[in-house]
Amino acid sequence: MQRVYNFSAGPSMLPLEVLEKAQEELLCYGDSGMSVMEMSHRSRDFEEIIEAAESSLRQLMNIPSNYKVLFLQGGASTQFAAVPLNLLSDHKCADYIVSGQFSDKAMKEAKKYGDIAIAASSAGASPSYSTVPKTERSDFRPDADYVHICFNNTIYGTKFPYIPDTGNIPLVADISSCILSEPIDVTKFGLLYAGAQKNVGPAGLTIVIVREDLIGNARPDTPVMLNYKALADGKSMYNTPPCFSIYMAKLVFDWLLSIGGLEEMKRRNERKASLLYDYLDNQTYYTAPVDKNCRSMMNVVFVTGDPALDKKFVAEASEAGLKSLGGHRSIGGMRASIYNAMPYEGVEKLIAFMKKFAVENPKL
Amino acid sequence: MQRVYNFSAGPSMLPLEVLEKAQEELLCYGDSGMSVMEMSHRSRDFEEIIEAAESSLRQLMNIPSNYKVLFLQGGASTQFAAVPLNLLSDHKCADYIVSGQFSDKAMKEAKKYGDIAIAASSAGASPSYSTVPKTERSDFRPDADYVHICFNNTIYGTKFPYIPDTGNIPLVADISSCILSEPIDVTKFGLLYAGAQKNVGPAGLTIVIVREDLIGNARPDTPVMLNYKALADGKSMYNTPPCFSIYMAKLVFDWLLSIGGLEEMKRRNERKASLLYDYLDNQTYYTAPVDKNCRSMMNVVFVTGDPALDKKFVAEASEAGLKSLGGHRSIGGMRASIYNAMPYEGVEKLIAFMKKFAVENPKL
């Protein structure tokens, strides 16, 4: 069976070299005589894997030494609670920029724990969330414990074209769908978190990068598995971590280093995204509804303007080996997620299919 | 490289057939053209996997239809908080039987959320936790919201030889290290939970089996990812689940069904455990410190009586391809975890090594 081009928003494509390496080692890792899946997390072999994973990630993202890197479970949705549980101080106040469904969910989860305000929202844009709100420092309450954003909005295909200026207030960002797609200045953030299942590895791993001074002030009733202090003190092994997912992430990090790191990854991603957006901008059959200034390099949303035609497009693309091109179930249309592991040829094939489909299905 | 016998307490051995199947499908699952790790959790292929996993587990454990099966993340340690957050009622009162480190941790985590009492404890046994407390119905407060036990104590090598009679009070059990080792009467419990990394699959998956009437009463400030209602309503997909671990679990469930289910698994496990305990009981070089009535079929603890000799044993066994035989770092000595996937020959090889070691290292 031939491998397909998988445009899923996540879980999504992994580099073929990474899958092949994992396959090769699946029954026996190195000279351990066992699979990584069978290995005690306290074994020297696994300790080397998790240490190497952290070291490679630090190198790739240029993470300063005053930030902890945590390999956790539960997805970004668990961080929606962990962030306020750990970062809200006694007066419990934080500001959220709402630029899509996930930042809205994060905001609503935080409301369980404090005085949460919406500093800015693009819910009212047309279409909803098709842009990212502009903000300036005065939009945030000076006594906010943190400001939260979702940096890339997977569902809507938008991305913050700027890093909000929050002054001394720690900026927290969900970077699930753009982590490792290009360099990011970690020092501008107090905390970054990401589910692994887009650019890192298999689902079931969550990465948290948190400045040390933000650790240690969790509410007393915080579940221990959501308490950054316990998790950092345990070096991500307060309990058994998702070992195999961490191993896969390490292989992905090594692959990224081998191709030249995030500068090279950015070059490749820009090349792929430009190819697709340039095509969209120079025809009239498909519409890209997103504010051009806020376009995501990872998730490219487009529609024909006719829901029945959109549905036909997704089905016929799938038949042609271009998988999971349907938009999120809440907005419909099409979405091509072109994460790090999507090769340039995948985007070329997609555009060829789009051209063919447009010719074969003229609008009335 | 030859595969070893891995006596790790978890993560631990997986059936070779399961690993081989996963290896075969790693780059391409069925005719999907992609790895399970790359598959959208909303795809038909993955929906079939998670539905089949649940169906096989229900068949194996004979789980009644008024129980939900949840495939979650975060390990048993996350359930230590989720159980009280979901099950404590307004007057917030629960009883714990403390039979080891993990039930002690579970009890302490619950204290964040309510009036928690120790109904019975074997901490004072000699050695500590070498037996399981006997209890009767009058040991529990009549108004307790639930009674919590850890059914098999991985660290100490003990197992409850009985199911506590709690009357109408729901019984909650951590079955991480004995799940699927033998049939269990699910109807005797209100809630069962288990980390996957012993008898189910790779670390990073947690199974919760919960009676429906216990769902829906979580504290309002419960993190959504710990709220059984949200997780059950989302059919374990409130957010992206640990897809690959669920796939591996499905392969393990299918393997168990193929060998004849839990009756046959029990027969095999009893045969392995008897071989080892019978040897221990009929020599004097090694001591098995656990109350014979409470012996675990999964974790067999023994010592030479000399910590330096114990250390030598573990090191030389490892050289001989018998891995991870060290006791938990908190108690030392030796522990042979002989979970479902450990073949009978592994135990034979261990005993042969024990005999050889005893001859070569006479005690002074």
XYZ file of C-alpha atoms in Angstrom:
728
model
C 0.000 0.000 0.000
C 1.266 3.435 -0.942
C 1.411 6.165 1.682
C -0.982 9.044 1.146
C -0.731 12.794 1.640
C -2.484 13.399 4.931
C -3.754 16.960 5.465
C -5.285 16.186 8.869
C -5.257 18.996 11.435
C -3.864 16.589 13.998
C -2.858 13.883 14.603
C -1.044 14.407 11.351
C 1.852 13.306 9.159
C 5.152 12.309 10.688
C 8.423 12.379 8.752
C 8.819 9.046 6.950
C 12.424 8.724 8.179
C 11.131 8.965 11.749
C 8.514 6.267 11.240
C 11.073 4.018 9.566
C 13.501 4.433 12.462
C 10.728 3.648 14.952
C 9.730 0.597 12.937
C 13.310 -0.652 12.821
C 13.682 -0.333 16.603
C 10.177 -1.432 17.561
C 11.078 -4.896 18.836
C 14.481 -4.005 20.160
C 15.894 -0.570 20.989
C 19.679 -0.494 20.600
C 21.168 -3.357 22.601
C 18.439 -3.196 25.269
C 16.723 -6.363 24.105
C 13.314 -4.729 24.385
C 10.973 -2.202 22.784
C 10.957 1.362 24.085
C 7.318 0.595 24.936
C 8.462 -2.108 27.379
C 11.263 -0.207 29.055
C 11.148 0.902 32.679
C 11.011 4.699 32.773
C 13.645 4.467 35.517
C 16.040 2.519 33.281
C 19.257 4.130 32.062
C 18.131 3.617 28.447
C 14.962 5.602 28.946
C 16.640 8.270 31.020
C 18.976 8.819 28.082
C 16.014 9.102 25.719
C 14.150 11.707 27.775
C 17.322 13.688 28.498
C 18.229 13.700 24.805
C 14.684 14.752 23.899
C 14.870 17.719 26.250
C 18.345 18.666 25.123
C 17.389 18.572 21.423
C 14.242 20.596 22.046
C 16.218 23.194 24.002
C 18.662 23.445 21.130
C 15.949 23.679 18.468
C 13.915 26.355 20.263
C 16.866 28.059 21.952
C 15.183 27.672 25.332
C 16.968 29.660 28.066
C 18.196 27.808 31.151
C 15.689 29.588 33.408
C 12.841 27.749 31.682
C 11.797 24.220 32.577
C 10.775 21.795 29.836
C 8.063 19.358 30.890
C 6.865 16.281 28.998
C 3.308 15.733 30.206
C -0.012 14.118 29.351
C -3.556 15.313 28.858
C -3.266 17.623 25.872
C -3.664 21.383 25.696
C -7.124 21.004 27.258
C -5.486 19.915 30.517
C -3.277 23.004 30.379
C -6.416 25.143 30.079
C -6.900 24.311 33.787
C -3.263 23.900 34.812
C -2.337 27.427 33.718
C -4.807 29.242 36.013
C -4.329 26.693 38.822
C -0.586 27.396 38.807
C -0.339 31.021 37.715
C -3.224 32.840 39.368
C -2.100 34.615 42.520
C -4.226 35.378 45.568
C -6.252 38.029 43.808
C -6.841 35.649 40.893
C -7.030 37.779 37.785
C -6.027 37.038 34.197
C -6.764 38.358 30.713
C -7.477 36.295 27.606
C -7.322 37.193 23.941
C -9.990 35.107 22.253
C -9.118 34.324 18.637
C -10.913 31.031 18.142
C -12.630 28.053 19.720
C -9.612 26.843 21.645
C -8.755 30.188 23.239
C -12.457 30.513 24.081
C -12.371 27.087 25.751
C -9.198 28.014 27.609
C -10.841 31.220 28.838
C -13.973 29.415 29.992
C -11.948 26.777 31.841
C -9.954 29.511 33.602
C -13.193 31.130 34.787
C -13.544 28.222 37.214
C -10.582 29.594 39.102
C -10.592 33.379 38.995
C -11.570 36.752 37.593
C -11.004 36.237 33.901
C -11.512 39.042 31.381
C -11.562 39.010 27.591
C -8.981 41.622 26.629
C -9.824 41.306 22.938
C -11.795 38.965 20.696
C -12.257 38.294 17.011
C -15.480 36.344 17.500
C -17.379 39.158 15.799
C -15.266 39.171 12.638
C -16.908 38.029 9.412
C -16.554 35.147 9.118
C -16.149 34.655 12.842
C -12.524 34.394 13.972
C -11.199 35.021 10.456
C -8.726 37.497 11.896
C -6.681 37.954 15.058
C -7.426 40.921 17.323
C -4.912 43.725 17.498
C -3.915 44.602 21.037
C -1.719 47.067 22.833
C -0.422 47.138 26.344
C -3.303 49.225 27.657
C -5.769 46.461 26.719
C -4.519 44.392 29.647
C -5.289 44.950 33.314
C -2.064 46.020 35.030
C -2.665 43.553 37.865
C -3.384 40.571 35.610
C -1.438 37.478 36.664
C -0.973 36.552 33.034
C -2.290 37.120 29.520
C -3.282 34.053 27.495
C -3.317 33.615 23.733
C -3.632 30.766 21.250
C -0.822 31.561 18.834
C -2.076 29.604 15.822
C -5.779 28.889 15.454
C -6.013 25.464 13.858
C -9.725 25.604 13.092
C -9.782 29.032 11.434
C -6.361 29.046 9.792
C -5.129 32.184 11.512
C -1.963 33.010 13.384
C -0.904 35.951 15.515
C 1.186 38.165 13.206
C 2.703 39.758 16.311
C 3.581 38.889 19.888
C 1.308 40.928 22.203
C 3.138 43.497 24.297
C 2.053 42.704 27.827
C 4.806 44.626 29.608
C 5.702 42.809 32.797
C 2.684 40.539 32.708
C 3.687 36.969 31.789
C 2.404 35.972 28.354
C 1.083 32.412 28.077
C 0.619 30.845 24.650
C -0.936 27.672 23.353
C 1.380 26.838 20.436
C -0.032 23.367 19.721
C -0.365 23.896 15.992
C 2.727 25.979 15.270
C 5.396 24.660 17.647
C 8.635 23.944 15.793
C 7.298 25.354 12.523
C 9.669 28.339 12.753
C 11.892 29.995 15.369
C 10.067 31.670 18.261
C 11.563 33.974 20.880
C 10.840 32.001 24.039
C 11.948 34.902 26.245
C 8.858 36.861 25.194
C 6.692 34.290 26.965
C 6.234 33.184 30.546
C 4.804 29.839 29.479
C 4.344 27.960 26.213
C 2.423 24.737 25.839
C 1.561 22.397 23.010
C -0.113 19.103 22.329
C 2.328 16.920 20.420
C 0.048 15.607 17.708
C 0.791 18.193 15.017
C 4.513 18.946 14.769
C 6.034 16.917 17.599
C 4.898 13.308 17.545
C 1.996 11.020 18.353
C -0.974 12.237 20.416
C -0.672 11.662 24.130
C 2.259 13.955 24.863
C 2.024 17.600 25.927
C 5.014 19.904 26.081
C 5.132 22.738 28.618
C 7.953 25.295 28.612
C 7.669 27.444 31.722
C 9.807 30.165 33.259
C 11.059 29.009 36.644
C 9.728 31.982 38.596
C 6.188 31.002 37.581
C 6.535 27.586 39.228
C 5.715 26.901 42.859
C 2.613 28.995 43.505
C -0.136 26.551 42.597
C -3.417 26.624 44.489
C -3.291 24.134 47.373
C -6.090 22.046 45.858
C -4.376 21.677 42.478
C -4.280 17.992 41.451
C -0.654 16.933 41.821
C -0.530 15.883 38.166
C -1.380 19.472 37.156
C 1.103 21.063 39.572
C 4.146 22.345 37.676
C 6.266 22.209 40.834
C 5.692 18.485 41.376
C 6.128 17.786 37.668
C 9.313 19.860 37.375
C 10.795 18.424 40.584
C 10.084 14.951 39.218
C 11.758 15.855 35.909
C 8.554 14.901 34.081
C 8.589 11.560 35.917
C 6.462 12.222 38.991
C 4.671 9.189 37.634
C 5.223 7.041 34.562
C 5.482 9.393 31.570
C 4.213 8.576 28.047
C 7.571 6.979 27.240
C 7.006 5.929 23.647
C 5.564 9.316 22.660
C 8.619 11.007 24.192
C 10.853 8.663 22.197
C 8.964 9.545 19.007
C 9.290 13.253 19.825
C 13.032 12.765 20.261
C 13.225 11.189 16.803
C 11.309 14.167 15.362
C 13.602 16.644 17.147
C 16.640 14.810 15.781
C 15.131 14.920 12.301
C 14.606 18.685 12.630
C 18.200 19.163 13.765
C 19.417 17.015 10.879
C 17.711 19.183 8.261
C 19.088 22.405 9.746
C 16.790 23.318 12.609
C 13.905 25.750 12.712
C 15.357 28.309 10.271
C 15.378 25.660 7.560
C 11.981 24.342 8.679
C 10.583 27.868 8.404
C 12.014 28.207 4.888
C 10.356 24.958 3.840
C 7.054 25.841 5.509
C 6.991 29.303 3.924
C 7.665 27.750 0.544
C 4.776 25.291 0.948
C 2.349 27.885 2.329
C 3.253 30.459 -0.332
C 2.633 27.943 -3.077
C -0.870 27.296 -1.804
C -1.814 30.871 -0.861
C -0.406 32.231 -4.142
C -2.572 29.792 -6.033
C -5.619 30.753 -3.937
C -4.973 34.461 -4.505
C -4.727 34.089 -8.275
C -7.966 32.318 -9.121
C -11.629 32.833 -8.325
C -13.036 29.323 -7.896
C -11.898 28.966 -4.277
C -11.964 31.624 -1.593
C -9.547 31.900 1.318
C -11.676 33.660 3.954
C -8.875 34.594 6.344
C -7.433 38.094 6.853
C -4.243 38.044 4.770
C -2.264 39.592 7.621
C -3.131 36.726 9.942
C -2.750 33.718 7.699
C -1.512 30.532 9.302
C 1.471 28.842 7.697
C 0.198 25.512 9.060
C -3.557 25.450 8.421
C -4.856 26.795 5.129
C -8.613 27.254 5.049
C -10.578 27.669 1.813
C -14.102 27.190 0.453
C -15.845 26.960 -2.897
C -18.789 28.952 -1.557
C -21.083 25.963 -2.050
C -21.230 23.486 0.875
C -22.311 20.620 -1.404
C -19.348 21.276 -3.679
C -17.029 21.475 -0.662
C -18.246 18.043 0.403
C -17.666 16.647 -3.087
C -14.185 18.160 -3.094
C -13.234 16.494 0.195
C -14.570 13.108 -0.917
C -12.903 13.140 -4.333
C -9.622 14.432 -2.914
C -9.647 11.510 -0.491
C -10.154 9.105 -3.406
C -7.125 10.724 -5.032
C -4.936 10.053 -1.977
C -5.228 13.571 -0.498
C -6.712 12.794 2.908
C -8.567 14.676 5.638
C -9.100 17.921 3.749
C -12.458 18.635 5.376
C -12.705 21.775 7.500
C -13.397 21.487 11.197
C -16.862 20.058 11.810
C -17.935 23.401 13.301
C -17.242 25.481 10.156
C -17.138 23.083 7.202
C -15.342 23.958 3.970
C -11.796 22.773 3.398
C -8.645 22.930 5.465
C -5.236 21.822 4.304
C -2.997 21.342 7.314
C 0.522 21.455 5.997
C 2.606 20.797 9.061
C 6.353 20.225 9.115
C 6.147 16.663 7.838
C 4.018 17.489 4.780
C 6.358 17.431 1.795
C 6.319 20.140 -0.882
C 5.075 17.569 -3.397
C 1.975 17.095 -1.256
C 1.038 20.735 -1.765
C 1.827 20.496 -5.489
C -0.450 17.466 -5.750
C -3.179 19.303 -3.843
C -3.042 22.298 -6.173
C -3.117 20.050 -9.231
C -6.205 18.392 -7.815
C -7.819 21.763 -7.012
C -7.294 22.890 -10.618
C -8.740 19.686 -11.999
C -11.723 19.823 -9.652
C -12.470 23.440 -10.610
C -12.495 22.522 -14.297
C -14.632 19.427 -13.792
C -17.144 21.144 -11.513
C -18.000 24.523 -12.994
C -20.199 26.666 -10.759
C -23.610 27.455 -12.193
C 19.992 -8.549 19.130
C 18.069 -11.106 21.129
C 15.102 -10.036 23.195
C 15.544 -10.297 26.956
C 13.248 -11.326 29.801
C 12.123 -8.039 31.273
C 10.885 -8.235 34.867
C 10.207 -4.487 35.113
C 7.286 -3.412 37.304
C 6.049 -1.190 34.493
C 6.380 -0.264 31.731
C 6.892 -3.941 31.113
C 6.877 -6.719 28.549
C 4.344 -6.769 25.748
C 3.374 -9.936 23.884
C 5.829 -10.412 21.004
C 2.947 -11.059 18.582
C 1.516 -7.646 19.490
C 4.806 -5.857 18.892
C 5.275 -7.672 15.591
C 1.799 -6.673 14.428
C 2.452 -3.040 15.401
C 5.776 -3.129 13.593
C 4.184 -4.530 10.467
C 1.532 -1.792 10.422
C 3.728 1.071 11.618
C 4.074 2.849 8.282
C 0.683 1.935 6.942
C -2.383 0.728 8.832
C -4.613 -1.443 6.652
C -5.352 0.416 3.436
C -5.292 3.832 5.142
C -1.956 4.829 3.642
C -0.749 6.153 7.001
C 0.467 5.127 10.431
C -2.023 4.954 13.293
C 0.153 7.678 14.844
C -0.712 10.009 11.953
C -4.423 9.336 11.786
C -7.066 11.920 12.682
C -8.857 10.749 15.796
C -12.072 11.747 13.994
C -11.328 9.445 11.035
C -13.416 6.348 10.445
C -10.295 4.176 10.757
C -9.521 5.433 14.224
C -13.146 5.355 15.341
C -13.153 1.679 14.421
C -9.997 1.124 16.463
C -11.290 2.770 19.636
C -14.709 1.124 19.316
C -13.100 -2.289 18.840
C -10.798 -1.649 21.815
C -13.758 -0.877 24.038
C -15.767 -3.792 22.745
C -12.907 -6.265 23.309
C -12.243 -4.937 26.808
C -15.953 -5.222 27.671
C -15.922 -8.813 26.451
C -12.720 -9.708 28.313
C -13.794 -8.200 31.639
C -17.498 -8.881 31.223
C -18.262 -5.210 31.876
C -22.000 -4.579 32.348
C -23.714 -2.051 30.084
C -24.348 0.361 32.980
C -20.605 0.997 33.231
C -18.750 3.451 31.005
C -15.288 2.577 29.711
C -13.002 5.598 29.353
C -9.608 5.719 27.646
C -7.792 8.604 29.302
C -4.390 10.094 29.992
C -2.409 11.025 33.075
C -1.912 7.693 34.794
C -3.388 6.428 38.049
C -1.929 9.497 39.789
C -4.386 11.684 37.899
C -7.222 9.435 39.057
C -6.077 9.981 42.652
C -7.570 13.483 42.207
C -10.299 12.682 39.692
C -11.959 10.135 41.993
C -12.636 12.548 44.892
C -13.372 15.452 42.511
C -16.101 13.379 40.845
C -17.355 11.132 43.613
C -17.393 13.229 46.777
C -20.860 14.587 47.477
C -21.694 17.792 49.313
C -20.645 16.457 52.681
C -17.373 15.229 51.176
C -16.440 12.091 53.031
C -14.567 8.987 51.890
C -12.655 6.093 53.447
C -9.355 4.650 52.262
C -7.701 1.322 52.951
C -3.977 1.990 52.891
C -1.998 -1.069 51.812
C 1.058 0.553 50.228
C 2.659 3.699 48.854
C 0.164 4.178 46.063
C -2.947 3.898 48.196
C -1.243 6.256 50.640
C -0.637 8.742 47.826
C -4.228 8.367 46.649
C -5.466 9.037 50.186
C -3.282 12.121 50.580
C -4.385 13.528 47.229
C -8.043 13.028 48.211
C -7.471 14.992 51.424
C -7.270 18.121 49.270
C -10.954 17.707 48.565
C -12.729 16.332 51.591
C -12.912 14.512 54.912
C -10.824 11.438 54.233
C -10.361 8.698 56.815
C -8.063 5.690 56.883
C -10.393 2.764 57.460
C -7.507 0.319 57.763
C -3.780 0.278 57.096
C -0.945 -2.232 56.888
C 1.772 0.415 57.230
C 2.602 -1.001 60.666
C 3.136 -4.576 59.449
C 6.662 -5.971 59.573
C 8.023 -5.392 57.054
C 5.776 -2.418 56.361
C 2.917 -3.184 53.964
C 3.862 -6.870 53.737
C 0.234 -7.767 54.215
C -3.187 -6.399 53.310
C -5.510 -5.233 56.114
C -8.571 -7.300 56.860
C -11.752 -5.249 56.917
C -15.422 -5.709 57.571
C -18.381 -3.544 56.787
C -18.337 -1.824 60.176
C -14.868 -0.407 59.428
C -16.405 2.054 56.982
C -18.367 5.176 57.822
C -21.980 4.609 56.731
C -22.074 8.033 55.075
C -18.809 7.614 53.129
C -19.190 8.580 49.471
C -16.854 5.757 48.510
C -14.208 3.381 49.804
C -10.872 3.300 47.964
C -8.393 0.440 47.695
C -5.338 -0.410 45.642
C -6.068 -3.999 44.642
C -2.518 -5.124 43.862
C 0.406 -3.365 45.500
C 3.188 -3.348 42.911
C 5.936 -2.207 45.256
C 5.285 -4.689 48.060
C 4.085 -7.669 46.058
C 0.747 -7.969 47.814
C -2.777 -8.305 46.565
C -6.150 -8.138 48.260
C -7.205 -11.771 48.833
C -10.794 -10.550 49.156
C -13.075 -7.823 47.883
C -13.996 -5.579 50.822
C -17.653 -5.663 51.761
C -18.692 -2.022 51.720
C -22.440 -2.604 51.594
C -24.037 0.159 49.565
C -20.952 2.344 49.546
C -19.300 2.339 46.095
C -15.953 0.566 46.118
C -13.207 2.212 44.032
C -10.106 0.233 43.112
C -6.794 1.053 41.501
C -6.126 -2.132 39.507
C -3.096 -0.835 37.579
C -0.920 -3.841 38.257
C -3.475 -6.628 38.096
C -5.947 -5.568 35.407
C -6.578 -8.380 32.921
C -4.468 -10.853 34.901
C -7.557 -12.836 35.886
C -11.351 -12.411 35.841
C -12.717 -9.782 38.229
C -16.357 -9.201 39.158
C -16.828 -5.631 37.946
C -20.261 -5.412 39.574
C -18.614 -5.436 43.008
C -17.038 -2.055 42.219
C -18.329 1.429 41.545
C -15.169 2.427 39.731
C -12.025 0.677 38.548
C -8.986 2.432 37.118
C -5.618 1.373 35.784
C -2.538 2.796 34.160
C -1.885 0.820 30.977
C 1.824 0.199 31.329
C 1.690 -3.197 33.017
C -0.889 -5.467 31.408
C -2.572 -3.245 28.812
C -0.069 -1.489 26.604
C 2.418 1.368 26.480
C 2.503 4.045 29.189
C 0.360 7.089 28.498
C -3.059 5.463 28.581
C -5.323 5.153 31.618
C -8.448 3.040 31.685
C -11.414 4.027 33.845
C -14.452 1.767 34.213
C -17.160 3.645 36.065
C -20.767 2.900 36.954
C -23.022 5.409 35.233
C -24.796 6.614 38.380
C -21.447 7.859 39.719
C -20.996 10.184 36.742
C -22.297 13.739 36.631
C -21.721 15.043 40.136
C -18.236 16.503 39.830
C -17.301 19.597 41.833
C -17.880 22.697 39.700
C -14.174 23.577 39.711
C -13.086 20.147 38.452
C -10.741 20.537 35.456
C -12.762 19.440 32.449
C -10.162 16.810 31.582
C -10.761 15.182 34.981
C -14.546 15.346 34.740
C -15.997 11.914 33.983
C -19.160 13.467 32.559
C -17.306 15.462 29.904
C -15.032 12.514 29.148
C -17.906 10.019 28.916
C -20.060 12.376 26.832
C -17.106 12.832 24.480
C -16.647 9.035 24.274
C -13.029 9.456 25.437
C -12.540 12.077 22.718
C -13.329 15.342 24.456
C -9.905 16.186 23.099
C -7.380 14.171 21.095
C -6.906 10.837 22.879
C -3.608 8.903 23.041
C -4.484 7.173 19.774
C -1.464 4.938 19.312
C -1.601 3.673 22.903
C -5.278 2.842 22.419
C -4.386 0.953 19.231
C -1.700 -0.989 21.106
C -4.190 -1.775 23.876
C -6.608 -3.076 21.266
C -3.908 -5.405 19.939
C -3.275 -6.645 23.487
C -7.007 -7.181 24.091
C -7.238 -9.133 20.822
C -4.252 -11.223 21.862
C -5.944 -12.009 25.188
C -9.138 -13.015 23.416
C -7.149 -15.187 21.021
C -5.544 -17.206 23.823
C -8.885 -17.796 25.549
C -9.581 -14.689 27.607
C -8.981 -14.044 31.287
C -9.693 -17.594 32.500
C -6.812 -18.880 30.419
C -4.678 -15.871 31.356
C -5.329 -16.630 35.027
C -4.319 -20.260 34.504
C -1.044 -19.170 32.902
C -0.360 -16.535 35.556
C -1.050 -18.970 38.394
C 1.283 -21.484 36.795
C 4.091 -18.893 36.551
C 3.561 -17.504 40.044
C 3.314 -20.982 41.621
C 6.557 -22.019 40.018
C 8.359 -19.055 41.572
C 6.646 -19.077 44.979
C 7.048 -22.862 45.282
C 10.752 -22.500 44.652
C 10.976 -19.659 47.208
C 9.101 -21.717 49.793
C 11.369 -24.714 49.419
C 14.804 -23.220 49.935
C 16.423 -20.974 52.522
C 18.767 -18.726 50.538
C 16.058 -16.259 49.520
C 13.200 -14.995 51.648
C 9.776 -13.928 50.378
C 8.704 -11.388 53.022
C 5.044 -11.161 52.060
C 2.130 -12.653 53.997
C 1.347 -15.862 52.094
C -2.365 -15.070 52.111
C -1.795 -11.791 50.300
C 0.762 -12.743 47.690
C 0.563 -10.955 44.370
C 0.448 -13.109 41.265
C 2.065 -10.236 39.318
C 4.862 -8.886 41.511
C 6.992 -11.376 43.427
C 9.221 -9.767 46.044
C 12.205 -11.557 47.594
C 15.492 -10.777 49.340
C 18.722 -12.539 50.242
C 18.822 -10.717 53.556
C 22.047 -8.961 52.560
C 21.589 -5.685 50.616
C 25.041 -5.991 48.998
C 24.187 -9.482 47.783
C 20.818 -8.255 46.514
C 22.609 -5.617 44.460
C 24.999 -8.211 43.051
C 22.045 -10.433 42.178
C 20.299 -7.691 40.237
C 23.469 -6.750 38.340
C 24.408 -10.320 37.416
C 20.857 -11.223 36.469
C 20.837 -8.260 34.111
C 24.063 -9.514 32.528
C 22.327 -12.852 32.050
C 19.420 -11.243 30.176
C 17.013 -11.127 33.129
C 16.312 -7.403 33.342
C 14.948 -4.958 35.922
C 14.839 -7.350 38.856
C 15.655 -4.644 41.411
C 13.029 -3.915 44.042
C 11.404 -0.489 44.165
C 13.951 2.170 45.113
C 12.113 2.725 48.392
C 12.543 -0.849 49.685
C 15.402 -2.470 47.759
C 15.762 -6.229 47.421
C 14.412 -7.998 44.362
C 11.090 -7.919 42.585
C 10.150 -10.129 39.683
C 7.174 -8.628 37.904
C 5.657 -11.453 35.921
C 2.817 -9.748 34.111
C 0.679 -11.338 31.423
C 3.308 -11.036 28.704
C 6.070 -12.752 30.678
C 6.385 -16.276 29.288
C 6.681 -19.338 31.524
C 10.227 -19.845 30.251
C 11.156 -16.455 31.675
C 10.281 -17.676 35.161
C 12.123 -20.958 34.569
C 15.210 -19.029 33.495
C 14.921 -16.804 36.565
C 14.766 -19.773 38.926
C 17.727 -21.419 37.209
C 19.665 -18.194 37.706
C 18.577 -17.934 41.359
C 19.850 -21.471 42.007
C 23.151 -20.764 40.312
C 23.576 -17.478 42.168
C 22.886 -19.144 45.523
C 25.554 -21.768 44.863
C 28.103 -19.248 43.657
C 27.503 -16.796 46.483
C 27.312 -18.742 49.738
C 26.336 -16.628 52.731
C 28.965 -16.379 55.444
